[in-house]
Every structure is written in C-alpha cells, then in structure tokens.
Coordinates of C-alpha atoms in Angstrom, one line a residue:
X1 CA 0.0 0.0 0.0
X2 CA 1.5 3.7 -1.3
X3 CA 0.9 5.7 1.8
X4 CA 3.7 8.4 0.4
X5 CA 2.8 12.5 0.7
X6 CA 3.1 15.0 -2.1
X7 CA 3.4 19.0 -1.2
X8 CA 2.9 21.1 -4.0
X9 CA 4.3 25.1 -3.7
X10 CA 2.8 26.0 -6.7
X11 CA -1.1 25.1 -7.4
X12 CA -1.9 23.8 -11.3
X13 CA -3.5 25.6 -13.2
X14 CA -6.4 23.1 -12.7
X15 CA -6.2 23.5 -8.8
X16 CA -6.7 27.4 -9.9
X17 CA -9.7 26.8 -11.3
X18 CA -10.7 24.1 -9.2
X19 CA -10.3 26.6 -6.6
X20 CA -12.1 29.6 -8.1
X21 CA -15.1 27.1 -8.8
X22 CA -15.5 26.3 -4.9
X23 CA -14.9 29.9 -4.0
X24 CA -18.3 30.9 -6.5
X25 CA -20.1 28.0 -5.1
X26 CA -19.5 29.4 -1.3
X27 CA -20.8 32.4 -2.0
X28 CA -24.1 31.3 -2.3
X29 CA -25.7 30.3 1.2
X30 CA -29.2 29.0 0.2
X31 CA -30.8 27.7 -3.1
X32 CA -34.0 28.7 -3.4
X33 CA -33.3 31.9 -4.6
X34 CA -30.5 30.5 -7.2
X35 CA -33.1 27.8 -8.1
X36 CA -35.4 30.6 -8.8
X37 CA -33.0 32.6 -11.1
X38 CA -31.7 29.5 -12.7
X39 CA -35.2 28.8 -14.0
X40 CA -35.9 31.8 -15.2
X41 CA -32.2 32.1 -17.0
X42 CA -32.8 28.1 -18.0
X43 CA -36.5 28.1 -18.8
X44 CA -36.1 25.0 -21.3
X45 CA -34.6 23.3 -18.6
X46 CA -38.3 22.3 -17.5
X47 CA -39.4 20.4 -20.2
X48 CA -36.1 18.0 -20.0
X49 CA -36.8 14.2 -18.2
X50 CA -37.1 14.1 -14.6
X51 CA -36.5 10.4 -14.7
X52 CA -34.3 8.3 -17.3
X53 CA -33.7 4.2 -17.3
X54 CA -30.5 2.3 -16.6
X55 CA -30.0 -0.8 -18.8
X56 CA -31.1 -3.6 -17.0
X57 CA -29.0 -5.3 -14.1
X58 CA -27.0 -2.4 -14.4
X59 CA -26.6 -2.2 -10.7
X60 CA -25.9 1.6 -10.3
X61 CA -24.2 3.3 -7.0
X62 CA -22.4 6.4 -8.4
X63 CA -23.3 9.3 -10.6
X64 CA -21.7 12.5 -11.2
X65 CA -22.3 15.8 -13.9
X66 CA -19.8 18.3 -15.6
X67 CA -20.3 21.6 -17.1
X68 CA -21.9 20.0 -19.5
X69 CA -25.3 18.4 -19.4
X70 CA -24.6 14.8 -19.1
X71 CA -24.7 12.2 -16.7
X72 CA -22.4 9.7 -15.7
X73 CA -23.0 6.7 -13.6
X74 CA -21.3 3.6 -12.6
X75 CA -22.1 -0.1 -12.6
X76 CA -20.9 -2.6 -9.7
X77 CA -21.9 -5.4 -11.5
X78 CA -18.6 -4.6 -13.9
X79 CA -17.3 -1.5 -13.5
X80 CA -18.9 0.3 -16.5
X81 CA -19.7 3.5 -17.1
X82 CA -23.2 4.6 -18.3
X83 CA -23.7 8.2 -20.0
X84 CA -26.9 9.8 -19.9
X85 CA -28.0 13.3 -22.2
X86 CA -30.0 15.1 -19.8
X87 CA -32.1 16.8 -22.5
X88 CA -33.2 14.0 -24.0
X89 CA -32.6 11.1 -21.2
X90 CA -31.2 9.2 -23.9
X91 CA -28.2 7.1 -22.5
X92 CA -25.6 4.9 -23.7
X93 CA -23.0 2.4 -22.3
X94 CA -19.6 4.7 -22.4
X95 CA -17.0 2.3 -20.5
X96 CA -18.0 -1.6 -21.0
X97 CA -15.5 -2.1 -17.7
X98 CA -14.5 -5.5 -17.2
X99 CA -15.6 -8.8 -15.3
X100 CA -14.5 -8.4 -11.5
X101 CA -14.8 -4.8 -11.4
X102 CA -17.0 -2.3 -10.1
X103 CA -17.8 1.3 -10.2
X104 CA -19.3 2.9 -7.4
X105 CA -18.5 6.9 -6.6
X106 CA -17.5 8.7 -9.8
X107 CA -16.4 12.7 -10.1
X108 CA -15.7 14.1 -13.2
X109 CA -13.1 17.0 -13.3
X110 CA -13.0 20.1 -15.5
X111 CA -10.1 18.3 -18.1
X112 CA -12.8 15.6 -18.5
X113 CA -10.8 13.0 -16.8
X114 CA -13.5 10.9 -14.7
X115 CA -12.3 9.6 -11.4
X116 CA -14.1 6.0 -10.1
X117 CA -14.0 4.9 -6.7
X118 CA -14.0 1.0 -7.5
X119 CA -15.0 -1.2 -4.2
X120 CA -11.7 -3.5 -4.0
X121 CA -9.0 -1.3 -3.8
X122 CA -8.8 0.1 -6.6
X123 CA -9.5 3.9 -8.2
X124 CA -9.2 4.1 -11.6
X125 CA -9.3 7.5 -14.2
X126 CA -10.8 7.1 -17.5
X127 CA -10.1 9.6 -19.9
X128 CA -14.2 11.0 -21.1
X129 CA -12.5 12.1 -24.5
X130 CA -10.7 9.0 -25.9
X131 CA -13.1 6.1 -23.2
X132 CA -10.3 4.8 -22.4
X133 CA -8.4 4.2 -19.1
X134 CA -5.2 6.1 -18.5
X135 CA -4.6 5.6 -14.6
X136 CA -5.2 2.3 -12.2
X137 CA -4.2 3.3 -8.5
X138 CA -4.1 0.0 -6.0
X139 CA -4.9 2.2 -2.8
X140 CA -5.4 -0.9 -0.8
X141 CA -5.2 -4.6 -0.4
X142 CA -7.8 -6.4 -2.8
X143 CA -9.3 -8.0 0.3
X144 CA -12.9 -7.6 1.8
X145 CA -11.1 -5.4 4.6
X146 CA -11.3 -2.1 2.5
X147 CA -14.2 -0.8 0.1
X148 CA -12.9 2.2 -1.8
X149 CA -16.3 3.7 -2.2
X150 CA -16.6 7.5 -3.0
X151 CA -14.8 10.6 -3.8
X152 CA -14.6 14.2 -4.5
X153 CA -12.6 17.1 -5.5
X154 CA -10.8 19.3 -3.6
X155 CA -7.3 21.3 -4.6
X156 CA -4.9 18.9 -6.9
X157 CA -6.1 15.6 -5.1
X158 CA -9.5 13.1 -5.5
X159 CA -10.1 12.1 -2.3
X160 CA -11.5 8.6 -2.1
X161 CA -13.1 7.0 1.0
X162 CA -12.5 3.2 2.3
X163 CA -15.7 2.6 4.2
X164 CA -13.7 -0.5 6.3
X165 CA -11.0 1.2 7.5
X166 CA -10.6 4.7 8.7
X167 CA -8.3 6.1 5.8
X168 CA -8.5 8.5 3.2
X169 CA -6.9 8.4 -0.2
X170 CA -6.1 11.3 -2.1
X171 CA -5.2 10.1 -5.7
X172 CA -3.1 13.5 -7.9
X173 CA -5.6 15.0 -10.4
X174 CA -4.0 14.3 -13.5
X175 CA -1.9 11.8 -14.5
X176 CA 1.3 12.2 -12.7
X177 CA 2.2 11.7 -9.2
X178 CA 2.1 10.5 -5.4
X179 CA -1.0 8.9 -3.7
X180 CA -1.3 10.4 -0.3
X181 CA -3.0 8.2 2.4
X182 CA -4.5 10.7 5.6
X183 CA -5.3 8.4 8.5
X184 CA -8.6 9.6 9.8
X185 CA -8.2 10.2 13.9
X186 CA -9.7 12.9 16.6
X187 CA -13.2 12.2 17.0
X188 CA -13.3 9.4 14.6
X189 CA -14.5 6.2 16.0
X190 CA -14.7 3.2 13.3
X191 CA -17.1 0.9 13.9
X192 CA -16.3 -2.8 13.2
X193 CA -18.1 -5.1 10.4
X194 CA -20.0 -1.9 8.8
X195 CA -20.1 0.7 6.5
X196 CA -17.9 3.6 8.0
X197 CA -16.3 6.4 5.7
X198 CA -19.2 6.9 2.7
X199 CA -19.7 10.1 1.4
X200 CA -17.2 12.6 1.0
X201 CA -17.4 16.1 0.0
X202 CA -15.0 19.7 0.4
X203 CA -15.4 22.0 3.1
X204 CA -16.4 25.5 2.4
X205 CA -13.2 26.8 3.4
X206 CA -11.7 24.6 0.8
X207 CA -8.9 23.1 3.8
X208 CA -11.0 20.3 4.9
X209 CA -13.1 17.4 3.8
X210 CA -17.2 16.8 5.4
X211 CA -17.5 12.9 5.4
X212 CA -20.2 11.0 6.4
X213 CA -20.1 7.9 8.5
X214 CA -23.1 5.8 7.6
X215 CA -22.8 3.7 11.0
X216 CA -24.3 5.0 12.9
X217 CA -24.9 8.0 11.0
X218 CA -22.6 10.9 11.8
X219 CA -20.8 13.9 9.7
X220 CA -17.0 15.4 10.5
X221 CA -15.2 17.5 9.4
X222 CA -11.4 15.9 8.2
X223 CA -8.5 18.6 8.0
X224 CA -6.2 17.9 5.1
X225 CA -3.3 18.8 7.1
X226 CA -3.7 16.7 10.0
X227 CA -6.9 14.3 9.5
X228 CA -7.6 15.0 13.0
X229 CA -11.6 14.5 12.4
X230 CA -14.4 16.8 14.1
X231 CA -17.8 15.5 14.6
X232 CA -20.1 18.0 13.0
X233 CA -23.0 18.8 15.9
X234 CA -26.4 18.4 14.2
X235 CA -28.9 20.4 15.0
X236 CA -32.9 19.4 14.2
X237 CA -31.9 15.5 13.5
X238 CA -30.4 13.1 15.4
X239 CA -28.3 11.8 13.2
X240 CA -27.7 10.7 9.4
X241 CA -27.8 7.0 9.3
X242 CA -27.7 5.3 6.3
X243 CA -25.9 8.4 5.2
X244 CA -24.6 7.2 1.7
X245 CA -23.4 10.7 -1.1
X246 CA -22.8 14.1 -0.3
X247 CA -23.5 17.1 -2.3
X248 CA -22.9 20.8 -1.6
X249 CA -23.1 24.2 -2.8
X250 CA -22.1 27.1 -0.5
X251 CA -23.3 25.9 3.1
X252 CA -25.9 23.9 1.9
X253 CA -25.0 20.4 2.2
X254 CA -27.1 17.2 0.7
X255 CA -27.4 14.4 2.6
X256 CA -28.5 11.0 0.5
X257 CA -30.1 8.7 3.3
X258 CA -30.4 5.7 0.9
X259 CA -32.6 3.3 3.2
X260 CA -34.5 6.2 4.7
X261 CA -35.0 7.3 0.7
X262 CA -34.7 10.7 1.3
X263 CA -32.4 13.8 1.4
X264 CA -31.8 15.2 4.4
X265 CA -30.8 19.3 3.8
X266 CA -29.0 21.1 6.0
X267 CA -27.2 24.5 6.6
X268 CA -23.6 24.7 7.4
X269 CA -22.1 27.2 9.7
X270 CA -19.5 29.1 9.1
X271 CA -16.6 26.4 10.4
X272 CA -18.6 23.6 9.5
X273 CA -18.9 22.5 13.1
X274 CA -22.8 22.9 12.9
X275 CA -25.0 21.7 10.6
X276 CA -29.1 22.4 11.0
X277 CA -31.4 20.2 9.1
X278 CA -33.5 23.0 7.4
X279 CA -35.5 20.4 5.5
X280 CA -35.9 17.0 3.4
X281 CA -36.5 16.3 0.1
X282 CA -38.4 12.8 -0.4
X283 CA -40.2 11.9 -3.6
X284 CA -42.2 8.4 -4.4
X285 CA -40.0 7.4 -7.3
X286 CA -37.1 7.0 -4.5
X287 CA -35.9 3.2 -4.6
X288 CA -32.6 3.1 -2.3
X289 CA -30.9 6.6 -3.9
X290 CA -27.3 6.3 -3.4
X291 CA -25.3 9.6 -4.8
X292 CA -26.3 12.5 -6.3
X293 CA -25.2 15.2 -8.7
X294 CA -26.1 18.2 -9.3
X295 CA -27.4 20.1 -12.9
X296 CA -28.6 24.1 -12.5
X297 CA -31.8 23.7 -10.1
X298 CA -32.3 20.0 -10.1
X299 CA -30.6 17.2 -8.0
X300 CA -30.1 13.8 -10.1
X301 CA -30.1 10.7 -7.8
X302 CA -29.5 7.0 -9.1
X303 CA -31.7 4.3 -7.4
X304 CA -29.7 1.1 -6.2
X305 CA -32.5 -0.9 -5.3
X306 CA -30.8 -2.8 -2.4
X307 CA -33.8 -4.3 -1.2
X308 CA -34.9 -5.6 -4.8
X309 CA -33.3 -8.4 -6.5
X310 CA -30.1 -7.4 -7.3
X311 CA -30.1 -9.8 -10.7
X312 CA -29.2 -9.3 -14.9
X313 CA -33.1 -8.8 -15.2
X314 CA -33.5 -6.4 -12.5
X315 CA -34.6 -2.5 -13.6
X316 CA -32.7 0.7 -12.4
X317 CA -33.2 3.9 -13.1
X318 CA -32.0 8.0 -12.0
X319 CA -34.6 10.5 -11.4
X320 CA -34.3 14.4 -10.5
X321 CA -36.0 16.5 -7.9
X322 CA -36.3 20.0 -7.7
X323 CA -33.3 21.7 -5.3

C-alpha cells in the first residue's frame, strides 16, 4: 500500500480553477433563490426528463455531472460507465469495464478525466474524450477489509473513502504523481463489520473534507493537514444514518439517506462545526438513492435498489428532484 505524501508550492492551473469554482459555489448560502433565477435564465430546462432508465442489471451506486449536461454513472456489476443526455434522457453504455470490477463513486473533473472509486481497492481514471483508461491506482489490499467507495474534488487531489477502515486516499488530479494516504483520527470512532467512511465532499473553506459515516450515522469534518476529524453537531436531526453521497453548494449540504430514501438538507455554519437540518427532500420514485449530482436547479439521484433483486433482469433507473 502507497501511503507516500506529495506538497505542492505552486497550485496547477487546474487546482486554480478548481479553486475559483468552490470559491463561486460558497458564495451562495441558500438555493431557493439560485433555483429561482436558474429557471428563469434556463427556462427550457423544464421540459427536459425528470427520470431516465438504466440498462437492466445495471446495478448503479455512483453518478456525477460536468459543465456540460450529461450524466455519468457507474455499474458494480462490472465497472462500467453509463452516459446519460439530460435533454433528452437518452443514454448509452460509455466504459464496458470488465468482469471483477466495479464502479461505485465517480467525479468528473474540469479536463474531463473521470475519477471512479472501485470497491476493491482500486481507483481508476478514464479519460471521457478518448473512453479509455489512463490511470489504475491500488490504494489498498484487494481483500474484503477495505471498500474504496466514493470521492470528490478538492485542490490537486480526489479524495477517495475506504468505508472498512478509517483512511482516506487522495489520488493526484492528472496523470502524474504521489497517492497520499490521511489516516482519519480525533473524534473518529470506526465501527467494526459496517459501513464507515461513505460520502465525501470539500469543506467550504476549501482546507477540509465533510465525510459521512453511515454507522451509525454521523458527519465530521477531516482537515487535510492533519486528518484529525471533528464531529459536525447536528442540530434538528439526530443523526444521518444510512448516510450514503454528499453534495454541496455554498453551506448547503445534501445528505443521500439511501434506506430512509430521502435527502436530508442542511445549513452549514460558518466552520462547519454545525450543521441544521432545514428540510428534506423525499419523492415516491425513491428506490434506495445512493449519490447524487447536481445540474442548475435540479438534484439527479440514481436508485440502487438494495432491497430488490439485485439480478441481470432487475430494472434501475435515476430520477431528479427540484433543489
């Protein structure tokens, strides 16, 4: 296992704009006025699909959007990659992936490289131009001790979470360099046999990463520099269990409660020690939601289906709700 560090003196130009990017979503501390304006900027946005299909026994965990509007989610069945047009909800297999591999959390970056969080180990970055593969990191053993699961974005790194064992991986945005392994510690407490580390996301202040721990449902805040963790005091819920992918703009930050099928919406403060449910999306086409992405006003969610037959004739699909 790589558990090298890389220091950088001088940002990339994609950590610039990476950067830049984060510091436009923080300025904005609420959505529904941005929803509001977005709609009225975006008015043909309405008439696009709020719900597209998944080829069958597709078995979808992860999804993520660029800048432009199309989706891309991941298989675990065989780590493929399905594309999606949101104007149309017409969708097309991407990546085929292979036999004994699986794609859960995906992130695609601004150079259209596409970073995949794949369960045994393993993150891999496939290149959205050419569809083809042009980075395999082994973070961990291939054992059933670690489950790479998620990731995001934040500075030059993709952060990846193992949900069995309290580490993060932060795998260099390009092509080139170091993985960097931050042991989780502070307030962390993993909790054996069970999904731990899940959802990951940036703090607002761009130094720190918001994870969620879906047993037994807690957030904290991880410092890059240290990984000294911070439980995040929740205000108007009790916890987050079943806490699976984060999303968040400004100090607004999604919550995707997969078993509970709902979103649980809450308001950041300042040092993202507080968060204060504010409210909770939940809509009757929910069916185990797992990660979500976001596209101008609306939230796109795939359905996992966990409690369905997880077989080759099995139907999936992704729906969108209003933010």
């Amino acid at each position: 296992m790589n558990r090298s560090h890389r220091n950088h003196s001088k940002p990339s130009r994609r950590t610039v704009l990476g950067g830049a990017a984060v510091a436009a979503l923080a300025a904005a501390t609420g959505t529904g006025t941005a929803a509001a304006a977005t709609a009225a900027r975006h008015p043909q946005d309405a008439a696009w699909p709020t719900e597209f299909p998944l080829p069958d026994g597709f078995l979808p965990e992860g999804i993520t959007i660029g800048d432009k509007p199309y989706a891309y989610m991941g298989s675990r069945a065989n780590g493929a990659v399905y594309r999606t047009d949101l104007r149309t909800g017409r969708g097309e297999v991407f990546y085929e992936g292979a036999a004994g591999t699986a794609a859960v959390g995906l992130k695609i970056d601004d150079d259209g490289l596409l970073y995949i969080a794949g369960n045994t180990g393993v993150a891999r970055v496939l290149d959205t131009r050419t569809r083809k593969l042009v980075a395999t990191h082994q973070l961990t053993e291939a054992t059933a001790a670690h489950f790479i699961n998620d990731v995001t974005l934040l500075g030059d790194r993709a952060w990846f979470t193992d949900s069995r064992d309290s580490v993060l991986y932060g795998v260099p945005r390009g092509r080139r360099g170091t993985v960097r392994a931050l042991e989780i510690g502070g307030d962390w407490e993993q909790t054996p046999d069970a999904i731990n580390a899940n959802g990951i996301v940036g703090a607002p202040d761009g130094r720190a990463l918001i994870v969620v721990r879906s047993t037994p449902g807690k957030l904290y805040r991880v410092p890059l520099k240290t990984g000294r963790a911070t439980e995040i005091a929740l205000v108007g819920a009790g916890d987050v269990a079943n806490g699976d992918g984060l999303w968040r703009i400004g100090r607004t930050l999604y919550v995707v409660q997969n078993r509970l099928n709902k979103v649980s919406v809450f308001h950041l403060d300042a040092g993202a020690t507080t968060a204060t449910l504010r409210r909770t999306i939940t809509d009757p086409r929910f069916d185990i939601p797992t990660t979500a992405a976001r596209w101008r006003d609306r939230l796109y969610l795939v359905n996992a289906r966990f409690t369905s037959p997880q077989e080759p004739t099995t139907t999936f699909n992704a729906v969108a709700v209003p933010l």
